[in-house]
């Protein structure tokens, strides 16, 4: 029933917030189940339904997060009129280097250049997830490819265009083959072993998303591209095997492209294709 009093609305918000927190592990659980069957099952057949599922999930979570955020921030929800990708990239670079150093013992410098103070209207949480995932991958590739030597820096260029913010993340981490670049977009594909079971609480993952960035889930890049495309942007990779890789991130300025949803997502019966 629709809340009709402030007390009912508070209970509703608490219940919705609890559901949101309890569903944060859904991608990891799907990945673990799929990866365990990877030796006998071709996972590429999951790409289309998983793309539809996660795009629906992005929309549902954005609505709930926007509602909860607006309650706590005097009406200011998840869409920020002064979202600064440059500042978010600098924050993501710090976290990515810490993750890389903790995992591999070393991490390259990350140089963030360009229109660092430029702002636009966007969902900072989407921007943060994509940048952290891509920069983390570049740091890891660089540390592995140049292990035991001086690590070349990862460079992030931020450009504020008329229709979108374009961000290039360039590394000298050895790149990959064209086949590997294509597989990077396949859900649950990873060259790393699946992470071991852990007892990290769901609340910990909700409060610190970086805990879920361990390599091996096979979710990061396809989910990052889904986040970009949700608002009309994109994520593309250009690799030179034996040299390095450039990732091009496009965040569309809202107003040019809004909620770029596939027809099968918009017409999903009874929201059966997704969950929070």
Tab-separated table of N, CA, C and O in Angstrom, residues 137-246:
chain	number	residue	atom	x	y	z
A	137	UNK	N	42.079	-1.707	-13.810
A	137	UNK	CA	42.569	-2.672	-14.805
A	137	UNK	C	43.897	-2.230	-15.402
A	137	UNK	O	44.805	-3.048	-15.614
A	138	UNK	N	44.027	-0.938	-15.699
A	138	UNK	CA	45.274	-0.418	-16.284
A	138	UNK	C	46.430	-0.528	-15.303
A	138	UNK	O	47.558	-0.881	-15.690
A	139	UNK	N	46.166	-0.224	-14.042
A	139	UNK	CA	47.222	-0.340	-13.028
A	139	UNK	C	47.685	-1.785	-12.892
A	139	UNK	O	48.900	-2.061	-12.838
A	140	UNK	N	46.750	-2.698	-12.853
A	140	UNK	CA	47.105	-4.114	-12.694
A	140	UNK	C	47.892	-4.614	-13.897
A	140	UNK	O	48.910	-5.306	-13.744
A	141	UNK	N	47.436	-4.291	-15.112
A	141	UNK	CA	48.131	-4.737	-16.325
A	141	UNK	C	49.552	-4.194	-16.367
A	141	UNK	O	50.501	-4.908	-16.728
A	142	UNK	N	49.726	-2.935	-15.990
A	142	UNK	CA	51.053	-2.314	-15.997
A	142	UNK	C	51.974	-2.970	-14.981
A	142	UNK	O	53.139	-3.271	-15.270
A	143	UNK	N	51.456	-3.205	-13.766
A	143	UNK	CA	52.269	-3.819	-12.710
A	143	UNK	C	52.673	-5.244	-13.077
A	143	UNK	O	53.788	-5.685	-12.772
A	144	UNK	N	51.798	-5.980	-13.749
A	144	UNK	CA	52.112	-7.356	-14.139
A	144	UNK	C	53.094	-7.391	-15.310
A	144	UNK	O	54.042	-8.189	-15.317
A	145	UNK	N	52.890	-6.530	-16.302
A	145	UNK	CA	53.709	-6.561	-17.516
A	145	UNK	C	55.131	-6.072	-17.250
A	145	UNK	O	56.088	-6.532	-17.885
A	146	UNK	N	55.274	-5.135	-16.314
A	146	UNK	CA	56.587	-4.559	-16.015
A	146	UNK	C	57.088	-4.976	-14.636
A	146	UNK	O	57.862	-4.246	-14.010
A	147	UNK	N	56.652	-6.138	-14.162
A	147	UNK	CA	57.056	-6.603	-12.830
A	147	UNK	C	58.567	-6.658	-12.699
A	147	UNK	O	59.270	-7.149	-13.590
A	148	UNK	N	59.095	-6.111	-11.610
A	148	UNK	CA	60.525	-6.128	-11.356
A	148	UNK	C	61.294	-4.978	-11.979
A	148	UNK	O	62.515	-4.884	-11.802
A	149	UNK	N	60.593	-4.119	-12.715
A	149	UNK	CA	61.238	-2.954	-13.326
A	149	UNK	C	60.485	-1.689	-12.915
A	149	UNK	O	59.478	-1.751	-12.219
A	150	UNK	N	60.986	-0.556	-13.376
A	150	UNK	CA	60.296	0.707	-13.119
A	150	UNK	C	58.981	0.739	-13.891
A	150	UNK	O	58.956	0.501	-15.108
A	151	UNK	N	57.913	1.010	-13.207
A	151	UNK	CA	56.592	0.978	-13.842
A	151	UNK	C	56.298	2.292	-14.562
A	151	UNK	O	56.400	3.368	-13.956
A	152	UNK	N	55.933	2.237	-15.845
A	152	UNK	CA	55.520	3.452	-16.543
A	152	UNK	C	54.165	3.919	-16.016
A	152	UNK	O	53.363	3.098	-15.546
A	153	UNK	N	53.879	5.198	-16.091
A	153	UNK	CA	52.616	5.692	-15.531
A	153	UNK	C	51.405	5.350	-16.393
A	153	UNK	O	51.521	5.109	-17.594
A	154	UNK	N	50.257	5.321	-15.762
A	154	UNK	CA	48.969	5.265	-16.453
A	154	UNK	C	48.509	6.708	-16.608
A	154	UNK	O	48.602	7.503	-15.668
A	155	UNK	N	48.038	7.064	-17.792
A	155	UNK	CA	47.646	8.451	-18.047
A	155	UNK	C	46.148	8.537	-18.316
A	155	UNK	O	45.603	7.755	-19.106
A	156	UNK	N	45.498	9.474	-17.647
A	156	UNK	CA	44.063	9.688	-17.811
A	156	UNK	C	43.851	11.102	-18.365
A	156	UNK	O	44.261	12.083	-17.740
A	157	UNK	N	43.231	11.192	-19.535
A	157	UNK	CA	42.929	12.480	-20.159
A	157	UNK	C	41.426	12.729	-20.056
A	157	UNK	O	40.621	11.908	-20.501
A	158	UNK	N	41.044	13.875	-19.500
A	158	UNK	CA	39.637	14.239	-19.345
A	158	UNK	C	39.335	15.425	-20.259
A	158	UNK	O	39.984	16.473	-20.152
A	159	UNK	N	38.372	15.256	-21.147
A	159	UNK	CA	38.033	16.313	-22.106
A	159	UNK	C	36.535	16.597	-22.034
A	159	UNK	O	35.709	15.693	-22.224
A	160	UNK	N	36.175	17.853	-21.786
A	160	UNK	CA	34.776	18.263	-21.726
A	160	UNK	C	34.317	18.704	-23.114
A	160	UNK	O	34.696	19.776	-23.597
A	161	UNK	N	33.521	17.872	-23.776
A	161	UNK	CA	33.011	18.201	-25.101
A	161	UNK	C	31.626	18.807	-25.039
A	161	UNK	O	31.032	18.946	-23.971
A	162	UNK	N	31.107	19.162	-26.204
A	162	UNK	CA	29.784	19.786	-26.260
A	162	UNK	C	28.668	18.796	-25.945
A	162	UNK	O	27.662	19.169	-25.335
A	163	UNK	N	28.832	17.536	-26.362
A	163	UNK	CA	27.787	16.550	-26.151
A	163	UNK	C	28.109	15.559	-25.038
A	163	UNK	O	27.197	14.939	-24.487
A	164	UNK	N	29.389	15.388	-24.734
A	164	UNK	CA	29.748	14.436	-23.696
A	164	UNK	C	31.112	14.759	-23.112
A	164	UNK	O	31.850	15.597	-23.628
A	165	UNK	N	31.423	14.078	-22.012
A	165	UNK	CA	32.770	14.085	-21.443
A	165	UNK	C	33.471	12.851	-21.989
A	165	UNK	O	32.984	11.729	-21.827
A	166	UNK	N	34.609	13.054	-22.618
A	166	UNK	CA	35.394	11.950	-23.160
A	166	UNK	C	36.630	11.766	-22.292
A	166	UNK	O	37.331	12.736	-22.001
A	167	UNK	N	36.881	10.549	-21.886
A	167	UNK	CA	38.012	10.252	-21.016
A	167	UNK	C	38.808	9.100	-21.620
A	167	UNK	O	38.252	8.052	-21.947
A	168	UNK	N	40.095	9.315	-21.771
A	168	UNK	CA	40.982	8.285	-22.297
A	168	UNK	C	41.900	7.821	-21.171
A	168	UNK	O	42.584	8.627	-20.541
A	169	UNK	N	41.911	6.513	-20.943
A	169	UNK	CA	42.810	5.914	-19.958
A	169	UNK	C	43.826	5.088	-20.733
A	169	UNK	O	43.476	4.079	-21.359
A	170	UNK	N	45.086	5.537	-20.728
A	170	UNK	CA	46.134	4.908	-21.534
A	170	UNK	C	47.174	4.253	-20.635
A	170	UNK	O	47.653	4.865	-19.683
A	171	UNK	N	47.523	3.003	-20.961
A	171	UNK	CA	48.552	2.315	-20.197
A	171	UNK	C	49.532	1.627	-21.131
A	171	UNK	O	49.277	1.461	-22.326
A	172	UNK	N	50.662	1.215	-20.571
A	172	UNK	CA	51.681	0.448	-21.294
A	172	UNK	C	51.780	-0.940	-20.671
A	172	UNK	O	52.856	-1.443	-20.386
A	173	UNK	N	50.600	-1.544	-20.482
A	173	UNK	CA	50.524	-2.822	-19.784
A	173	UNK	C	50.527	-4.045	-20.680
A	173	UNK	O	50.091	-5.119	-20.248
A	174	UNK	N	51.007	-3.898	-21.908
A	174	UNK	CA	51.139	-5.072	-22.771
A	174	UNK	C	49.978	-5.343	-23.687
A	174	UNK	O	50.073	-6.182	-24.588
A	175	UNK	N	48.868	-4.636	-23.499
A	175	UNK	CA	47.737	-4.809	-24.387
A	175	UNK	C	47.180	-6.221	-24.398
A	175	UNK	O	47.322	-6.983	-23.436
A	176	UNK	N	46.574	-6.600	-25.512
A	176	UNK	CA	45.993	-7.929	-25.655
A	176	UNK	C	45.699	-8.194	-27.119
A	176	UNK	O	45.809	-7.292	-27.960
A	177	UNK	N	45.327	-9.417	-27.450
A	177	UNK	CA	44.966	-9.757	-28.822
A	177	UNK	C	43.556	-9.250	-29.119
A	177	UNK	O	42.795	-8.901	-28.207
A	178	UNK	N	43.201	-9.247	-30.399
A	178	UNK	CA	41.851	-8.822	-30.761
A	178	UNK	C	40.804	-9.780	-30.197
A	178	UNK	O	39.714	-9.357	-29.804
A	179	UNK	N	41.148	-11.063	-30.145
A	179	UNK	CA	40.224	-12.045	-29.577
A	179	UNK	C	39.993	-11.770	-28.094
A	179	UNK	O	38.861	-11.802	-27.599
A	180	UNK	N	41.077	-11.484	-27.375
A	180	UNK	CA	40.950	-11.180	-25.951
A	180	UNK	C	40.163	-9.895	-25.728
A	180	UNK	O	39.378	-9.799	-24.775
A	181	UNK	N	40.361	-8.897	-26.607
A	181	UNK	CA	39.625	-7.643	-26.480
A	181	UNK	C	38.127	-7.872	-26.673
A	181	UNK	O	37.293	-7.256	-25.997
A	182	UNK	N	37.776	-8.765	-27.599
A	182	UNK	CA	36.361	-9.077	-27.817
A	182	UNK	C	35.770	-9.802	-26.617
A	182	UNK	O	34.643	-9.511	-26.184
A	183	UNK	N	36.522	-10.739	-26.052
A	183	UNK	CA	36.043	-11.503	-24.900
A	183	UNK	C	35.911	-10.632	-23.646
A	183	UNK	O	35.196	-10.996	-22.712
A	184	UNK	N	36.601	-9.497	-23.629
A	184	UNK	CA	36.520	-8.606	-22.464
A	184	UNK	C	35.092	-8.135	-22.210
A	184	UNK	O	34.742	-7.773	-21.084
A	185	UNK	N	34.255	-8.137	-23.265
A	185	UNK	CA	32.868	-7.683	-23.120
A	185	UNK	C	31.918	-8.822	-22.797
A	185	UNK	O	30.718	-8.605	-22.640
A	186	UNK	N	32.432	-10.037	-22.705
A	186	UNK	CA	31.579	-11.182	-22.420
A	186	UNK	C	31.385	-11.302	-20.910
A	186	UNK	O	32.354	-11.329	-20.142
A	187	UNK	N	30.140	-11.382	-20.486
A	187	UNK	CA	29.833	-11.458	-19.065
A	187	UNK	C	30.449	-12.705	-18.435
A	187	UNK	O	30.347	-13.805	-18.985
A	188	UNK	N	31.113	-12.498	-17.308
A	188	UNK	CA	31.715	-13.545	-16.475
A	188	UNK	C	32.993	-14.134	-17.060
A	188	UNK	O	33.544	-15.075	-16.492
A	189	UNK	N	33.496	-13.584	-18.162
A	189	UNK	CA	34.781	-14.040	-18.682
A	189	UNK	C	35.907	-13.316	-17.948
A	189	UNK	O	35.873	-12.099	-17.771
A	190	UNK	N	36.910	-14.048	-17.518
A	190	UNK	CA	38.077	-13.447	-16.868
A	190	UNK	C	39.268	-14.378	-17.025
A	190	UNK	O	39.127	-15.599	-16.955
A	191	UNK	N	40.442	-13.789	-17.233
A	191	UNK	CA	41.653	-14.611	-17.302
A	191	UNK	C	42.183	-14.955	-15.921
A	191	UNK	O	43.114	-15.755	-15.789
A	192	UNK	N	41.596	-14.337	-14.890
A	192	UNK	CA	42.015	-14.609	-13.516
A	192	UNK	C	41.099	-15.651	-12.876
A	192	UNK	O	39.926	-15.775	-13.249
A	193	UNK	N	41.608	-16.397	-11.902
A	193	UNK	CA	40.757	-17.379	-11.217
A	193	UNK	C	39.670	-16.686	-10.415
A	193	UNK	O	39.824	-15.537	-9.978
A	194	UNK	N	38.565	-17.381	-10.248
A	194	UNK	CA	37.464	-16.805	-9.487
A	194	UNK	C	37.902	-16.588	-8.043
A	194	UNK	O	38.599	-17.427	-7.465
A	195	UNK	N	37.575	-15.441	-7.447
A	195	UNK	CA	37.983	-15.184	-6.056
A	195	UNK	C	37.426	-16.243	-5.113
A	195	UNK	O	36.354	-16.801	-5.334
A	196	UNK	N	38.170	-16.507	-4.061
A	196	UNK	CA	37.748	-17.504	-3.085
A	196	UNK	C	36.523	-17.011	-2.318
A	196	UNK	O	36.211	-15.825	-2.293
A	197	UNK	N	35.820	-17.934	-1.721
A	197	UNK	CA	34.690	-17.572	-0.864
A	197	UNK	C	35.205	-16.731	0.300
A	197	UNK	O	36.302	-16.942	0.805
A	198	UNK	N	34.411	-15.776	0.705
A	198	UNK	CA	34.809	-14.972	1.856
A	198	UNK	C	33.593	-14.728	2.734
A	198	UNK	O	32.462	-15.005	2.358
A	199	UNK	N	33.861	-14.198	3.926
A	199	UNK	CA	32.776	-13.941	4.860
A	199	UNK	C	32.524	-12.450	5.022
A	199	UNK	O	31.966	-11.999	6.021
A	200	UNK	N	32.938	-11.666	3.999
A	200	UNK	CA	32.693	-10.223	4.053
A	200	UNK	C	31.193	-9.964	4.049
A	200	UNK	O	30.465	-10.516	3.235
A	201	UNK	N	30.722	-9.126	4.941
A	201	UNK	CA	29.293	-8.886	5.056
A	201	UNK	C	28.773	-8.081	3.875
A	201	UNK	O	29.506	-7.341	3.224
A	202	UNK	N	27.476	-8.220	3.620
A	202	UNK	CA	26.858	-7.445	2.539
A	202	UNK	C	26.940	-5.952	2.846
A	202	UNK	O	27.117	-5.132	1.954
A	203	UNK	N	26.811	-5.591	4.121
A	203	UNK	CA	26.893	-4.182	4.491
A	203	UNK	C	28.261	-3.611	4.163
A	203	UNK	O	28.391	-2.468	3.726
A	204	UNK	N	29.314	-4.417	4.350
A	204	UNK	CA	30.668	-3.944	4.043
A	204	UNK	C	30.810	-3.666	2.558
A	204	UNK	O	31.392	-2.656	2.154
A	205	UNK	N	30.256	-4.550	1.714
A	205	UNK	CA	30.322	-4.327	0.269
A	205	UNK	C	29.523	-3.084	-0.124
A	205	UNK	O	29.900	-2.338	-1.014
A	206	UNK	N	28.392	-2.872	0.533
A	206	UNK	CA	27.560	-1.709	0.216
A	206	UNK	C	28.265	-0.414	0.597
A	206	UNK	O	28.187	0.588	-0.122
A	207	UNK	N	28.986	-0.419	1.723
A	207	UNK	CA	29.658	0.788	2.193
A	207	UNK	C	30.997	1.035	1.513
A	207	UNK	O	31.477	2.163	1.464
A	208	UNK	N	31.621	-0.023	0.986
A	208	UNK	CA	32.924	0.105	0.345
A	208	UNK	C	32.927	-0.714	-0.944
A	208	UNK	O	33.360	-1.859	-0.954
A	209	UNK	N	32.430	-0.131	-2.069
A	209	UNK	CA	32.338	-0.863	-3.329
A	209	UNK	C	33.673	-1.402	-3.817
A	209	UNK	O	33.714	-2.344	-4.598
A	210	UNK	N	34.795	-0.805	-3.380
A	210	UNK	CA	36.099	-1.264	-3.852
A	210	UNK	C	36.367	-2.712	-3.430
A	210	UNK	O	37.169	-3.405	-4.047
A	211	UNK	N	35.671	-3.198	-2.386
A	211	UNK	CA	35.860	-4.584	-1.960
A	211	UNK	C	35.433	-5.566	-3.042
A	211	UNK	O	35.925	-6.686	-3.114
A	212	UNK	N	34.502	-5.150	-3.892
A	212	UNK	CA	33.995	-6.030	-4.945
A	212	UNK	C	34.790	-5.909	-6.240
A	212	UNK	O	34.419	-6.478	-7.256
A	213	UNK	N	35.908	-5.161	-6.222
A	213	UNK	CA	36.675	-4.934	-7.436
A	213	UNK	C	37.799	-5.948	-7.627
A	213	UNK	O	38.633	-5.781	-8.493
A	214	UNK	N	37.824	-6.997	-6.823
A	214	UNK	CA	38.823	-8.032	-6.992
A	214	UNK	C	38.717	-8.618	-8.390
A	214	UNK	O	37.630	-8.914	-8.868
A	215	UNK	N	39.854	-8.773	-9.070
A	215	UNK	CA	39.835	-9.341	-10.414
A	215	UNK	C	39.405	-10.798	-10.355
A	215	UNK	O	39.749	-11.528	-9.426
A	216	UNK	N	38.660	-11.237	-11.361
A	216	UNK	CA	38.236	-12.619	-11.437
A	216	UNK	C	36.739	-12.819	-11.531
A	216	UNK	O	36.277	-13.903	-11.870
A	217	UNK	N	35.955	-11.763	-11.270
A	217	UNK	CA	34.506	-11.913	-11.339
A	217	UNK	C	34.013	-11.906	-12.784
A	217	UNK	O	32.959	-12.449	-13.095
A	218	UNK	N	34.732	-11.243	-13.692
A	218	UNK	CA	34.288	-11.166	-15.075
A	218	UNK	C	33.088	-10.269	-15.266
A	218	UNK	O	32.277	-10.462	-16.173
A	219	UNK	N	32.956	-9.257	-14.421
A	219	UNK	CA	31.795	-8.365	-14.450
A	219	UNK	C	32.189	-6.929	-14.783
A	219	UNK	O	31.436	-6.205	-15.441
A	220	UNK	N	33.377	-6.513	-14.361
A	220	UNK	CA	33.750	-5.101	-14.364
A	220	UNK	C	33.579	-4.377	-15.683
A	220	UNK	O	32.907	-3.342	-15.749
A	221	UNK	N	34.201	-4.869	-16.759
A	221	UNK	CA	34.128	-4.150	-18.030
A	221	UNK	C	32.742	-4.176	-18.664
A	221	UNK	O	32.244	-3.127	-19.086
A	222	UNK	N	32.070	-5.338	-18.769
A	222	UNK	CA	30.732	-5.288	-19.354
A	222	UNK	C	29.752	-4.454	-18.542
A	222	UNK	O	28.907	-3.752	-19.109
A	223	UNK	N	29.872	-4.475	-17.211
A	223	UNK	CA	28.982	-3.658	-16.394
A	223	UNK	C	29.328	-2.178	-16.553
A	223	UNK	O	28.432	-1.324	-16.595
A	224	UNK	N	30.615	-1.851	-16.665
A	224	UNK	CA	31.020	-0.458	-16.889
A	224	UNK	C	30.450	0.060	-18.205
A	224	UNK	O	29.960	1.192	-18.282
A	225	UNK	N	30.506	-0.764	-19.253
A	225	UNK	CA	29.945	-0.339	-20.533
A	225	UNK	C	28.430	-0.156	-20.435
A	225	UNK	O	27.865	0.779	-21.020
A	226	UNK	N	27.774	-1.040	-19.680
A	226	UNK	CA	26.331	-0.904	-19.483
A	226	UNK	C	25.996	0.396	-18.769
A	226	UNK	O	25.016	1.077	-19.115
A	227	UNK	N	26.810	0.760	-17.763
A	227	UNK	CA	26.605	2.038	-17.076
A	227	UNK	C	26.749	3.202	-18.054
A	227	UNK	O	25.947	4.141	-18.043
A	228	UNK	N	27.776	3.170	-18.895
A	228	UNK	CA	27.981	4.249	-19.860
A	228	UNK	C	26.822	4.345	-20.838
A	228	UNK	O	26.307	5.433	-21.123
A	229	UNK	N	26.402	3.218	-21.371
A	229	UNK	CA	25.362	3.198	-22.391
A	229	UNK	C	23.990	3.526	-21.832
A	229	UNK	O	23.102	3.951	-22.577
A	230	UNK	N	23.800	3.348	-20.537
A	230	UNK	CA	22.496	3.621	-19.939
A	230	UNK	C	22.060	5.057	-20.210
A	230	UNK	O	20.882	5.321	-20.475
A	231	UNK	N	22.986	5.996	-20.143
A	231	UNK	CA	22.674	7.397	-20.410
A	231	UNK	C	23.207	7.853	-21.769
A	231	UNK	O	23.476	9.034	-21.983
A	232	UNK	N	23.376	6.910	-22.710
A	232	UNK	CA	23.728	7.283	-24.072
A	232	UNK	C	25.201	7.407	-24.361
A	232	UNK	O	25.582	7.875	-25.436
A	233	UNK	N	26.065	6.989	-23.431
A	233	UNK	CA	27.502	7.049	-23.661
A	233	UNK	C	28.031	5.723	-24.178
A	233	UNK	O	27.302	4.919	-24.753
A	234	UNK	N	29.323	5.464	-23.950
A	234	UNK	CA	29.910	4.218	-24.422
A	234	UNK	C	31.273	4.015	-23.772
A	234	UNK	O	31.837	4.928	-23.168
A	235	UNK	N	31.781	2.808	-23.912
A	235	UNK	CA	33.119	2.437	-23.454
A	235	UNK	C	33.743	1.569	-24.537
A	235	UNK	O	33.151	0.566	-24.947
A	236	UNK	N	34.939	1.955	-25.011
A	236	UNK	CA	35.599	1.219	-26.086
A	236	UNK	C	37.057	0.960	-25.720
A	236	UNK	O	37.670	1.763	-25.012
A	237	UNK	N	37.595	-0.140	-26.244
A	237	UNK	CA	38.984	-0.509	-25.998
A	237	UNK	C	39.752	-0.551	-27.316
A	237	UNK	O	39.245	-1.041	-28.326
A	238	UNK	N	40.992	-0.037	-27.288
A	238	UNK	CA	41.905	-0.130	-28.430
A	238	UNK	C	43.239	-0.628	-27.897
A	238	UNK	O	43.909	0.066	-27.119
A	239	UNK	N	43.626	-1.846	-28.304
A	239	UNK	CA	44.825	-2.463	-27.737
A	239	UNK	C	45.877	-2.738	-28.802
A	239	UNK	O	45.553	-3.028	-29.960
A	240	UNK	N	47.139	-2.637	-28.405
A	240	UNK	CA	48.271	-3.056	-29.216
A	240	UNK	C	48.986	-4.157	-28.443
A	240	UNK	O	49.591	-3.898	-27.394
A	241	UNK	N	48.890	-5.381	-28.946
A	241	UNK	CA	49.476	-6.515	-28.228
A	241	UNK	C	50.983	-6.321	-28.063
A	241	UNK	O	51.694	-5.992	-29.001
A	242	UNK	N	51.449	-6.516	-26.843
A	242	UNK	CA	52.861	-6.342	-26.540
A	242	UNK	C	53.243	-4.922	-26.190
A	242	UNK	O	54.398	-4.651	-25.843
A	243	UNK	N	52.281	-4.003	-26.234
A	243	UNK	CA	52.583	-2.594	-25.939
A	243	UNK	C	51.665	-2.029	-24.845
A	243	UNK	O	52.100	-1.780	-23.736
A	244	UNK	N	50.403	-1.839	-25.173
A	244	UNK	CA	49.514	-1.255	-24.186
A	244	UNK	C	48.083	-1.176	-24.682
A	244	UNK	O	47.746	-1.691	-25.747
A	245	UNK	N	47.256	-0.523	-23.898
A	245	UNK	CA	45.827	-0.440	-24.214
A	245	UNK	C	45.309	0.948	-23.886
A	245	UNK	O	45.688	1.550	-22.875
A	246	UNK	N	44.436	1.457	-24.740
A	246	UNK	CA	43.728	2.715	-24.497
A	246	UNK	C	42.253	2.409	-24.330
A	246	UNK	O	41.647	1.735	-25.171
